[in-house]
Amino acid sequence: MERGINNERNGNQGLLRRIAGTGLSARLLLGAALIVLPIVTAALGRSYVVYLYSLVMVYVIVTLGLNILTGYTGQISIGHAGFMAVAAYTSAILTGRFGVPFSLALIVASLLAAALGLGLGVPALRLQGHYLAIATLGFGVAVGQLSASWDKLTGGYQGMKAPVAAILGFRFDTDLKYYYLVLVLTWLSVEAAQNMLCSRPGRALMAVRDSEVAAQAMGINLAKYKVTAFAVSAFYAGIAGVLHAHLTRYVSPYDFNMGVSMTLLSAIVVGGLGSVPGSILGAVFMTILPHVFSRVKNLPLILAGLSLILVVLFLPYGLVSLPLKIKSAALRARARRATKSGNA
Amino acid sequence: MAMLELQGVTVRFGGLVAVNSLSFDVQEGTIHGLIGPNGAGKSTVFNVVSRFIRQDAGEIRFRGQALDCEPHEVVMRGIGRTFQNVELFRGQTVLDNVMIGLHTAGKTDVLGGALQTRRVREEEAATAKRAHETLRFLGIAEYAGRRAYGLPYGVQKLIELARALALRPSLILLDEPVAGMNPTERMELAGVIRQIRSEFGMTVLLVEHDMSFVMNLCDRITVMNFGSKISEGTPPEVQQDPQVIHAYLGEEEQDAAAR
């Protein structure tokens, strides 16, 4: 796992700055595109695609969260969908049954997920590698089983409805309206993660990943930062879980099964471990794949597995490193040509 | 005044006694060498002082106080260290590595980092400035933006030194600081270590196998063999000690002659 990690300074700088060179103008450009795109899509009568955009962003948030834990801190989680599930059900129950405002439910549910992350992080301190993988797997399975069998609270396998999200009386009752809510929260999540990762706590997390002994010798409390990583990561999963619930307006055990946890793990590896843009790329790739190839049964899964293998073999730093790889290949080719013509 | 005192420190790994009732003092402001053949227990001593290993018996005192804390608290007490096999944060830049060395000088937490408040930005800038100064002091400022992984071994050793120096500890533990360096680099590093003492007033405890380096640089030397102290004194005293010659320097001289 450790080998596949990349987080060059550049990789940690603003995602937008990286995508289109530098500065504010690039950010504005991307921002404008993200604002206009769904309007155009909706105008073309493709409301489902707008829904899909929102879904992609929901997965961007949780993938980013998982990357903070696994890519940046080196702690694996194979049950991350469990955190999404807890927050999704919490929000659905709070808003649907108790009439709690959506914004409050979002905060409470995400904090509950974070608290669970903290709770799982403490025993995880004693575990490493495979053992941590199994413990988190157990968590994911347990949440799934619980949500399926606790009929009274969750509606069992039939699931439960989640009401339309509303903030201060404004109802996000169309795919387009909800898209903007998700966009704002995704943007904030990405910025916050980016900021945190390039400052003192972010460096400490990466130090824990790169060398536990050296990190301790620098005064970094391993336990504190590992548990923090679990909590932050679960918080992100919580936000995503809540947004997912009110996007589909429905929560069921199938939404957050082990398959989802595996997809998330694949997303960070395919996109790029220890990279914010990588998290985004991975989430986009893994979310869109099943919808593009949905006509052929099982094809998306096969493609997902294949892309995972190809990335691990040929792009250990993930899709995010592809441009760099192409650039260096081009440079090498040019150097070869130069020596050839030099000899002639 | 003794900065670091070891009194009857014993460390056992199962049936093996790695360090056997070891006592020695490191005086403030000295460059103190800890030498001995492979497996003598030198690195174990470092790891006990760093609290990675707890002694089974005996006491360690630092500035007169018992050094009995968690590994991550050692640096706050004023003890920095480097590692025998370079332990850099390989995924990060050289500057980041040194900035992590300044971790305990900062306060920014996860929330502060996410919000990038003014205080956080100021702290970040100050930390970067201090890290840059240390890199310049060691003459490796040009590598600041490079990733630590893949740099020449000698440079990696200096980055590690910079990381430990950045916080200006009062005692610095150097585990084989010149291993893998060429003779010129070794001479330069000896100069740097003297400068660390004269400019920053640091006390240095180092483990090193390069005898001429140790004999030229150190004020005092403690010699270990099979976990016990067999000799102690100034370099000339140690060099003339028959026990030392028998255990260690004898072999070394033969090696040198063979070459």
PDB file of N, CA, C and O in Angstrom, chain B residues 16-82:
ATOM      1  N   LEU B  16      18.297 -12.382  25.774  1.00  0.00           N
ATOM      2  CA  LEU B  16      19.494 -11.628  25.415  1.00  0.00           C
ATOM      3  C   LEU B  16      19.576 -10.323  26.205  1.00  0.00           C
ATOM      4  O   LEU B  16      18.609  -9.575  26.254  1.00  0.00           O
ATOM      5  N   VAL B  17      20.714 -10.091  26.823  1.00  0.00           N
ATOM      6  CA  VAL B  17      20.899  -8.825  27.523  1.00  0.00           C
ATOM      7  C   VAL B  17      21.568  -7.859  26.551  1.00  0.00           C
ATOM      8  O   VAL B  17      22.760  -7.967  26.268  1.00  0.00           O
ATOM      9  N   ALA B  18      20.792  -6.947  25.996  1.00  0.00           N
ATOM     10  CA  ALA B  18      21.316  -6.044  24.966  1.00  0.00           C
ATOM     11  C   ALA B  18      22.142  -4.935  25.604  1.00  0.00           C
ATOM     12  O   ALA B  18      23.167  -4.510  25.066  1.00  0.00           O
ATOM     13  N   VAL B  19      21.680  -4.438  26.734  1.00  0.00           N
ATOM     14  CA  VAL B  19      22.419  -3.419  27.471  1.00  0.00           C
ATOM     15  C   VAL B  19      22.482  -3.888  28.921  1.00  0.00           C
ATOM     16  O   VAL B  19      21.457  -4.206  29.517  1.00  0.00           O
ATOM     17  N   ASN B  20      23.701  -3.944  29.453  1.00  0.00           N
ATOM     18  CA  ASN B  20      23.892  -4.563  30.753  1.00  0.00           C
ATOM     19  C   ASN B  20      24.379  -3.544  31.777  1.00  0.00           C
ATOM     20  O   ASN B  20      25.539  -3.146  31.761  1.00  0.00           O
ATOM     21  N   SER B  21      23.491  -3.115  32.637  1.00  0.00           N
ATOM     22  CA  SER B  21      23.810  -2.211  33.731  1.00  0.00           C
ATOM     23  C   SER B  21      24.771  -1.101  33.295  1.00  0.00           C
ATOM     24  O   SER B  21      25.849  -0.936  33.850  1.00  0.00           O
ATOM     25  N   LEU B  22      24.346  -0.356  32.321  1.00  0.00           N
ATOM     26  CA  LEU B  22      25.198   0.666  31.716  1.00  0.00           C
ATOM     27  C   LEU B  22      25.035   2.001  32.441  1.00  0.00           C
ATOM     28  O   LEU B  22      23.926   2.445  32.695  1.00  0.00           O
ATOM     29  N   SER B  23      26.141   2.602  32.788  1.00  0.00           N
ATOM     30  CA  SER B  23      26.117   3.930  33.397  1.00  0.00           C
ATOM     31  C   SER B  23      27.102   4.831  32.685  1.00  0.00           C
ATOM     32  O   SER B  23      28.259   4.456  32.490  1.00  0.00           O
ATOM     33  N   PHE B  24      26.659   5.991  32.258  1.00  0.00           N
ATOM     34  CA  PHE B  24      27.583   7.032  31.807  1.00  0.00           C
ATOM     35  C   PHE B  24      26.860   8.364  31.753  1.00  0.00           C
ATOM     36  O   PHE B  24      25.631   8.419  31.724  1.00  0.00           O
ATOM     37  N   ASP B  25      27.632   9.426  31.799  1.00  0.00           N
ATOM     38  CA  ASP B  25      27.073  10.778  31.763  1.00  0.00           C
ATOM     39  C   ASP B  25      27.493  11.466  30.476  1.00  0.00           C
ATOM     40  O   ASP B  25      28.604  11.256  30.003  1.00  0.00           O
ATOM     41  N   VAL B  26      26.614  12.270  29.945  1.00  0.00           N
ATOM     42  CA  VAL B  26      26.989  13.156  28.839  1.00  0.00           C
ATOM     43  C   VAL B  26      26.982  14.574  29.407  1.00  0.00           C
ATOM     44  O   VAL B  26      25.944  15.051  29.869  1.00  0.00           O
ATOM     45  N   GLN B  27      28.147  15.212  29.409  1.00  0.00           N
ATOM     46  CA  GLN B  27      28.249  16.548  29.998  1.00  0.00           C
ATOM     47  C   GLN B  27      27.713  17.602  29.033  1.00  0.00           C
ATOM     48  O   GLN B  27      27.848  17.464  27.814  1.00  0.00           O
ATOM     49  N   GLU B  28      27.119  18.629  29.594  1.00  0.00           N
ATOM     50  CA  GLU B  28      26.545  19.699  28.782  1.00  0.00           C
ATOM     51  C   GLU B  28      27.632  20.351  27.931  1.00  0.00           C
ATOM     52  O   GLU B  28      28.738  20.615  28.402  1.00  0.00           O
ATOM     53  N   GLY B  29      27.310  20.575  26.657  1.00  0.00           N
ATOM     54  CA  GLY B  29      28.228  21.263  25.761  1.00  0.00           C
ATOM     55  C   GLY B  29      29.324  20.395  25.175  1.00  0.00           C
ATOM     56  O   GLY B  29      30.210  20.905  24.502  1.00  0.00           O
ATOM     57  N   THR B  30      29.263  19.096  25.417  1.00  0.00           N
ATOM     58  CA  THR B  30      30.299  18.228  24.848  1.00  0.00           C
ATOM     59  C   THR B  30      29.792  17.529  23.597  1.00  0.00           C
ATOM     60  O   THR B  30      28.592  17.455  23.342  1.00  0.00           O
ATOM     61  N   ILE B  31      30.755  17.029  22.829  1.00  0.00           N
ATOM     62  CA  ILE B  31      30.424  16.094  21.757  1.00  0.00           C
ATOM     63  C   ILE B  31      30.894  14.747  22.259  1.00  0.00           C
ATOM     64  O   ILE B  31      32.081  14.512  22.460  1.00  0.00           O
ATOM     65  N   HIS B  32      29.912  13.889  22.532  1.00  0.00           N
ATOM     66  CA  HIS B  32      30.191  12.629  23.206  1.00  0.00           C
ATOM     67  C   HIS B  32      29.996  11.482  22.221  1.00  0.00           C
ATOM     68  O   HIS B  32      28.950  11.386  21.574  1.00  0.00           O
ATOM     69  N   GLY B  33      31.000  10.637  22.103  1.00  0.00           N
ATOM     70  CA  GLY B  33      30.901   9.505  21.187  1.00  0.00           C
ATOM     71  C   GLY B  33      30.537   8.232  21.931  1.00  0.00           C
ATOM     72  O   GLY B  33      31.001   8.001  23.049  1.00  0.00           O
ATOM     73  N   LEU B  34      29.684   7.423  21.300  1.00  0.00           N
ATOM     74  CA  LEU B  34      29.362   6.108  21.851  1.00  0.00           C
ATOM     75  C   LEU B  34      29.780   5.108  20.790  1.00  0.00           C
ATOM     76  O   LEU B  34      29.220   5.090  19.696  1.00  0.00           O
ATOM     77  N   ILE B  35      30.828   4.335  21.106  1.00  0.00           N
ATOM     78  CA  ILE B  35      31.327   3.427  20.078  1.00  0.00           C
ATOM     79  C   ILE B  35      31.377   1.996  20.602  1.00  0.00           C
ATOM     80  O   ILE B  35      31.188   1.749  21.791  1.00  0.00           O
ATOM     81  N   GLY B  36      31.638   1.099  19.696  1.00  0.00           N
ATOM     82  CA  GLY B  36      31.699  -0.306  20.039  1.00  0.00           C
ATOM     83  C   GLY B  36      31.429  -1.132  18.804  1.00  0.00           C
ATOM     84  O   GLY B  36      30.847  -0.642  17.847  1.00  0.00           O
ATOM     85  N   PRO B  37      31.869  -2.400  18.831  1.00  0.00           N
ATOM     86  CA  PRO B  37      31.667  -3.253  17.660  1.00  0.00           C
ATOM     87  C   PRO B  37      30.173  -3.461  17.386  1.00  0.00           C
ATOM     88  O   PRO B  37      29.337  -3.160  18.225  1.00  0.00           O
ATOM     89  N   ASN B  38      29.864  -4.011  16.209  1.00  0.00           N
ATOM     90  CA  ASN B  38      28.466  -4.293  15.879  1.00  0.00           C
ATOM     91  C   ASN B  38      27.824  -5.150  16.963  1.00  0.00           C
ATOM     92  O   ASN B  38      28.445  -6.077  17.475  1.00  0.00           O
ATOM     93  N   GLY B  39      26.600  -4.803  17.304  1.00  0.00           N
ATOM     94  CA  GLY B  39      25.876  -5.588  18.293  1.00  0.00           C
ATOM     95  C   GLY B  39      26.260  -5.261  19.718  1.00  0.00           C
ATOM     96  O   GLY B  39      25.869  -5.959  20.645  1.00  0.00           O
ATOM     97  N   ALA B  40      27.010  -4.171  19.915  1.00  0.00           N
ATOM     98  CA  ALA B  40      27.435  -3.812  21.268  1.00  0.00           C
ATOM     99  C   ALA B  40      26.289  -3.239  22.086  1.00  0.00           C
ATOM    100  O   ALA B  40      26.363  -3.192  23.304  1.00  0.00           O
ATOM    101  N   GLY B  41      25.232  -2.782  21.409  1.00  0.00           N
ATOM    102  CA  GLY B  41      24.074  -2.245  22.123  1.00  0.00           C
ATOM    103  C   GLY B  41      23.938  -0.742  22.013  1.00  0.00           C
ATOM    104  O   GLY B  41      23.149  -0.134  22.730  1.00  0.00           O
ATOM    105  N   LYS B  42      24.705  -0.130  21.093  1.00  0.00           N
ATOM    106  CA  LYS B  42      24.693   1.334  20.973  1.00  0.00           C
ATOM    107  C   LYS B  42      23.324   1.857  20.532  1.00  0.00           C
ATOM    108  O   LYS B  42      22.779   2.778  21.134  1.00  0.00           O
ATOM    109  N   SER B  43      22.792   1.231  19.489  1.00  0.00           N
ATOM    110  CA  SER B  43      21.490   1.706  18.995  1.00  0.00           C
ATOM    111  C   SER B  43      20.403   1.467  20.026  1.00  0.00           C
ATOM    112  O   SER B  43      19.450   2.248  20.123  1.00  0.00           O
ATOM    113  N   THR B  44      20.542   0.386  20.803  1.00  0.00           N
ATOM    114  CA  THR B  44      19.565   0.134  21.858  1.00  0.00           C
ATOM    115  C   THR B  44      19.600   1.266  22.880  1.00  0.00           C
ATOM    116  O   THR B  44      18.562   1.717  23.361  1.00  0.00           O
ATOM    117  N   VAL B  45      20.805   1.747  23.187  1.00  0.00           N
ATOM    118  CA  VAL B  45      20.926   2.878  24.107  1.00  0.00           C
ATOM    119  C   VAL B  45      20.163   4.082  23.560  1.00  0.00           C
ATOM    120  O   VAL B  45      19.392   4.725  24.271  1.00  0.00           O
ATOM    121  N   PHE B  46      20.371   4.357  22.262  1.00  0.00           N
ATOM    122  CA  PHE B  46      19.639   5.471  21.641  1.00  0.00           C
ATOM    123  C   PHE B  46      18.129   5.261  21.758  1.00  0.00           C
ATOM    124  O   PHE B  46      17.381   6.178  22.045  1.00  0.00           O
ATOM    125  N   ASN B  47      17.703   4.036  21.496  1.00  0.00           N
ATOM    126  CA  ASN B  47      16.269   3.769  21.514  1.00  0.00           C
ATOM    127  C   ASN B  47      15.677   3.821  22.910  1.00  0.00           C
ATOM    128  O   ASN B  47      14.495   4.087  23.080  1.00  0.00           O
ATOM    129  N   VAL B  48      16.506   3.565  23.909  1.00  0.00           N
ATOM    130  CA  VAL B  48      16.019   3.714  25.287  1.00  0.00           C
ATOM    131  C   VAL B  48      15.887   5.194  25.618  1.00  0.00           C
ATOM    132  O   VAL B  48      14.884   5.624  26.193  1.00  0.00           O
ATOM    133  N   VAL B  49      16.898   5.972  25.214  1.00  0.00           N
ATOM    134  CA  VAL B  49      16.836   7.407  25.497  1.00  0.00           C
ATOM    135  C   VAL B  49      15.657   8.034  24.745  1.00  0.00           C
ATOM    136  O   VAL B  49      14.999   8.941  25.240  1.00  0.00           O
ATOM    137  N   SER B  50      15.360   7.517  23.527  1.00  0.00           N
ATOM    138  CA  SER B  50      14.213   8.023  22.758  1.00  0.00           C
ATOM    139  C   SER B  50      12.910   7.444  23.271  1.00  0.00           C
ATOM    140  O   SER B  50      11.848   7.768  22.743  1.00  0.00           O
ATOM    141  N   ARG B  51      12.955   6.534  24.226  1.00  0.00           N
ATOM    142  CA  ARG B  51      11.797   5.884  24.853  1.00  0.00           C
ATOM    143  C   ARG B  51      11.069   4.915  23.925  1.00  0.00           C
ATOM    144  O   ARG B  51       9.944   4.521  24.226  1.00  0.00           O
ATOM    145  N   PHE B  52      11.689   4.538  22.794  1.00  0.00           N
ATOM    146  CA  PHE B  52      11.072   3.513  21.955  1.00  0.00           C
ATOM    147  C   PHE B  52      11.138   2.174  22.670  1.00  0.00           C
ATOM    148  O   PHE B  52      10.334   1.283  22.450  1.00  0.00           O
ATOM    149  N   ILE B  53      12.176   2.032  23.497  1.00  0.00           N
ATOM    150  CA  ILE B  53      12.336   0.828  24.299  1.00  0.00           C
ATOM    151  C   ILE B  53      12.383   1.280  25.746  1.00  0.00           C
ATOM    152  O   ILE B  53      12.979   2.320  26.045  1.00  0.00           O
ATOM    153  N   ARG B  54      11.734   0.532  26.636  1.00  0.00           N
ATOM    154  CA  ARG B  54      11.833   0.854  28.064  1.00  0.00           C
ATOM    155  C   ARG B  54      12.871  -0.039  28.712  1.00  0.00           C
ATOM    156  O   ARG B  54      12.921  -1.228  28.434  1.00  0.00           O
ATOM    157  N   GLN B  55      13.687   0.555  29.575  1.00  0.00           N
ATOM    158  CA  GLN B  55      14.713  -0.240  30.228  1.00  0.00           C
ATOM    159  C   GLN B  55      14.056  -1.167  31.252  1.00  0.00           C
ATOM    160  O   GLN B  55      13.009  -0.851  31.802  1.00  0.00           O
ATOM    161  N   ASP B  56      14.698  -2.329  31.454  1.00  0.00           N
ATOM    162  CA  ASP B  56      14.184  -3.266  32.448  1.00  0.00           C
ATOM    163  C   ASP B  56      14.660  -2.884  33.839  1.00  0.00           C
ATOM    164  O   ASP B  56      14.052  -3.252  34.833  1.00  0.00           O
ATOM    165  N   ALA B  57      15.795  -2.194  33.903  1.00  0.00           N
ATOM    166  CA  ALA B  57      16.300  -1.736  35.199  1.00  0.00           C
ATOM    167  C   ALA B  57      17.117  -0.482  34.963  1.00  0.00           C
ATOM    168  O   ALA B  57      17.543  -0.206  33.837  1.00  0.00           O
ATOM    169  N   GLY B  58      17.331   0.275  36.026  1.00  0.00           N
ATOM    170  CA  GLY B  58      18.154   1.461  35.924  1.00  0.00           C
ATOM    171  C   GLY B  58      17.344   2.709  35.651  1.00  0.00           C
ATOM    172  O   GLY B  58      16.126   2.658  35.522  1.00  0.00           O
ATOM    173  N   GLU B  59      18.048   3.826  35.564  1.00  0.00           N
ATOM    174  CA  GLU B  59      17.356   5.098  35.406  1.00  0.00           C
ATOM    175  C   GLU B  59      18.073   5.978  34.398  1.00  0.00           C
ATOM    176  O   GLU B  59      19.299   5.940  34.270  1.00  0.00           O
ATOM    177  N   ILE B  60      17.284   6.766  33.669  1.00  0.00           N
ATOM    178  CA  ILE B  60      17.845   7.752  32.752  1.00  0.00           C
ATOM    179  C   ILE B  60      17.378   9.117  33.232  1.00  0.00           C
ATOM    180  O   ILE B  60      16.184   9.313  33.472  1.00  0.00           O
ATOM    181  N   ARG B  61      18.314  10.028  33.410  1.00  0.00           N
ATOM    182  CA  ARG B  61      17.941  11.376  33.826  1.00  0.00           C
ATOM    183  C   ARG B  61      18.408  12.364  32.781  1.00  0.00           C
ATOM    184  O   ARG B  61      19.505  12.239  32.229  1.00  0.00           O
ATOM    185  N   PHE B  62      17.546  13.321  32.485  1.00  0.00           N
ATOM    186  CA  PHE B  62      17.880  14.357  31.523  1.00  0.00           C
ATOM    187  C   PHE B  62      17.709  15.704  32.199  1.00  0.00           C
ATOM    188  O   PHE B  62      16.639  15.994  32.735  1.00  0.00           O
ATOM    189  N   ARG B  63      18.771  16.493  32.227  1.00  0.00           N
ATOM    190  CA  ARG B  63      18.762  17.760  32.955  1.00  0.00           C
ATOM    191  C   ARG B  63      18.285  17.566  34.392  1.00  0.00           C
ATOM    192  O   ARG B  63      17.489  18.335  34.904  1.00  0.00           O
ATOM    193  N   GLY B  64      18.708  16.449  34.992  1.00  0.00           N
ATOM    194  CA  GLY B  64      18.412  16.203  36.392  1.00  0.00           C
ATOM    195  C   GLY B  64      17.061  15.565  36.661  1.00  0.00           C
ATOM    196  O   GLY B  64      16.762  15.170  37.777  1.00  0.00           O
ATOM    197  N   GLN B  65      16.222  15.449  35.595  1.00  0.00           N
ATOM    198  CA  GLN B  65      14.892  14.866  35.798  1.00  0.00           C
ATOM    199  C   GLN B  65      14.800  13.499  35.153  1.00  0.00           C
ATOM    200  O   GLN B  65      15.360  13.285  34.073  1.00  0.00           O
ATOM    201  N   ALA B  66      14.079  12.603  35.815  1.00  0.00           N
ATOM    202  CA  ALA B  66      13.924  11.261  35.256  1.00  0.00           C
ATOM    203  C   ALA B  66      13.269  11.369  33.881  1.00  0.00           C
ATOM    204  O   ALA B  66      12.269  12.060  33.714  1.00  0.00           O
ATOM    205  N   LEU B  67      13.872  10.692  32.900  1.00  0.00           N
ATOM    206  CA  LEU B  67      13.328  10.700  31.539  1.00  0.00           C
ATOM    207  C   LEU B  67      12.409   9.497  31.411  1.00  0.00           C
ATOM    208  O   LEU B  67      12.839   8.412  31.054  1.00  0.00           O
ATOM    209  N   ASP B  68      11.162   9.707  31.784  1.00  0.00           N
ATOM    210  CA  ASP B  68      10.231   8.594  31.766  1.00  0.00           C
ATOM    211  C   ASP B  68       8.941   9.080  31.117  1.00  0.00           C
ATOM    212  O   ASP B  68       7.993   9.452  31.784  1.00  0.00           O
ATOM    213  N   CYS B  69       8.961   9.141  29.789  1.00  0.00           N
ATOM    214  CA  CYS B  69       7.785   9.651  29.105  1.00  0.00           C
ATOM    215  C   CYS B  69       7.547   8.844  27.841  1.00  0.00           C
ATOM    216  O   CYS B  69       8.285   7.913  27.532  1.00  0.00           O
ATOM    217  N   GLU B  70       6.493   9.193  27.101  1.00  0.00           N
ATOM    218  CA  GLU B  70       6.182   8.526  25.846  1.00  0.00           C
ATOM    219  C   GLU B  70       7.184   8.971  24.773  1.00  0.00           C
ATOM    220  O   GLU B  70       7.740  10.073  24.874  1.00  0.00           O
ATOM    221  N   PRO B  71       7.384   8.130  23.725  1.00  0.00           N
ATOM    222  CA  PRO B  71       8.352   8.501  22.682  1.00  0.00           C
ATOM    223  C   PRO B  71       8.097   9.880  22.075  1.00  0.00           C
ATOM    224  O   PRO B  71       9.029  10.627  21.800  1.00  0.00           O
ATOM    225  N   HIS B  72       6.796  10.224  21.893  1.00  0.00           N
ATOM    226  CA  HIS B  72       6.528  11.498  21.221  1.00  0.00           C
ATOM    227  C   HIS B  72       6.722  12.696  22.152  1.00  0.00           C
ATOM    228  O   HIS B  72       6.656  13.834  21.706  1.00  0.00           O
ATOM    229  N   GLU B  73       6.945  12.433  23.430  1.00  0.00           N
ATOM    230  CA  GLU B  73       7.151  13.539  24.357  1.00  0.00           C
ATOM    231  C   GLU B  73       8.627  13.877  24.548  1.00  0.00           C
ATOM    232  O   GLU B  73       8.966  14.900  25.128  1.00  0.00           O
ATOM    233  N   VAL B  74       9.492  12.984  24.037  1.00  0.00           N
ATOM    234  CA  VAL B  74      10.930  13.158  24.251  1.00  0.00           C
ATOM    235  C   VAL B  74      11.428  14.458  23.623  1.00  0.00           C
ATOM    236  O   VAL B  74      12.205  15.198  24.228  1.00  0.00           O
ATOM    237  N   VAL B  75      10.922  14.747  22.429  1.00  0.00           N
ATOM    238  CA  VAL B  75      11.413  15.925  21.708  1.00  0.00           C
ATOM    239  C   VAL B  75      11.032  17.209  22.446  1.00  0.00           C
ATOM    240  O   VAL B  75      11.768  18.192  22.444  1.00  0.00           O
ATOM    241  N   MET B  76       9.889  17.177  23.136  1.00  0.00           N
ATOM    242  CA  MET B  76       9.463  18.342  23.918  1.00  0.00           C
ATOM    243  C   MET B  76      10.392  18.592  25.101  1.00  0.00           C
ATOM    244  O   MET B  76      10.501  19.724  25.581  1.00  0.00           O
ATOM    245  N   ARG B  77      11.042  17.533  25.550  1.00  0.00           N
ATOM    246  CA  ARG B  77      11.968  17.697  26.666  1.00  0.00           C
ATOM    247  C   ARG B  77      13.274  18.321  26.186  1.00  0.00           C
ATOM    248  O   ARG B  77      14.085  18.753  26.992  1.00  0.00           O
ATOM    249  N   GLY B  78      13.490  18.302  24.871  1.00  0.00           N
ATOM    250  CA  GLY B  78      14.698  18.923  24.323  1.00  0.00           C
ATOM    251  C   GLY B  78      15.706  17.938  23.770  1.00  0.00           C
ATOM    252  O   GLY B  78      16.896  18.219  23.713  1.00  0.00           O
ATOM    253  N   ILE B  79      15.221  16.767  23.360  1.00  0.00           N
ATOM    254  CA  ILE B  79      16.122  15.769  22.772  1.00  0.00           C
ATOM    255  C   ILE B  79      15.695  15.478  21.334  1.00  0.00           C
ATOM    256  O   ILE B  79      14.566  15.054  21.096  1.00  0.00           O
ATOM    257  N   GLY B  80      16.583  15.739  20.390  1.00  0.00           N
ATOM    258  CA  GLY B  80      16.303  15.420  18.994  1.00  0.00           C
ATOM    259  C   GLY B  80      17.151  14.238  18.576  1.00  0.00           C
ATOM    260  O   GLY B  80      18.134  13.916  19.250  1.00  0.00           O
ATOM    261  N   ARG B  81      16.796  13.590  17.468  1.00  0.00           N
ATOM    262  CA  ARG B  81      17.608  12.449  17.041  1.00  0.00           C
ATOM    263  C   ARG B  81      17.535  12.206  15.535  1.00  0.00           C
ATOM    264  O   ARG B  81      16.609  12.654  14.860  1.00  0.00           O
ATOM    265  N   THR B  82      18.554  11.488  15.050  1.00  0.00           N
ATOM    266  CA  THR B  82      18.492  10.965  13.689  1.00  0.00           C
ATOM    267  C   THR B  82      18.570   9.446  13.789  1.00  0.00           C
ATOM    268  O   THR B  82      18.800   8.905  14.860  1.00  0.00           O
TER     269      THR B  82
END
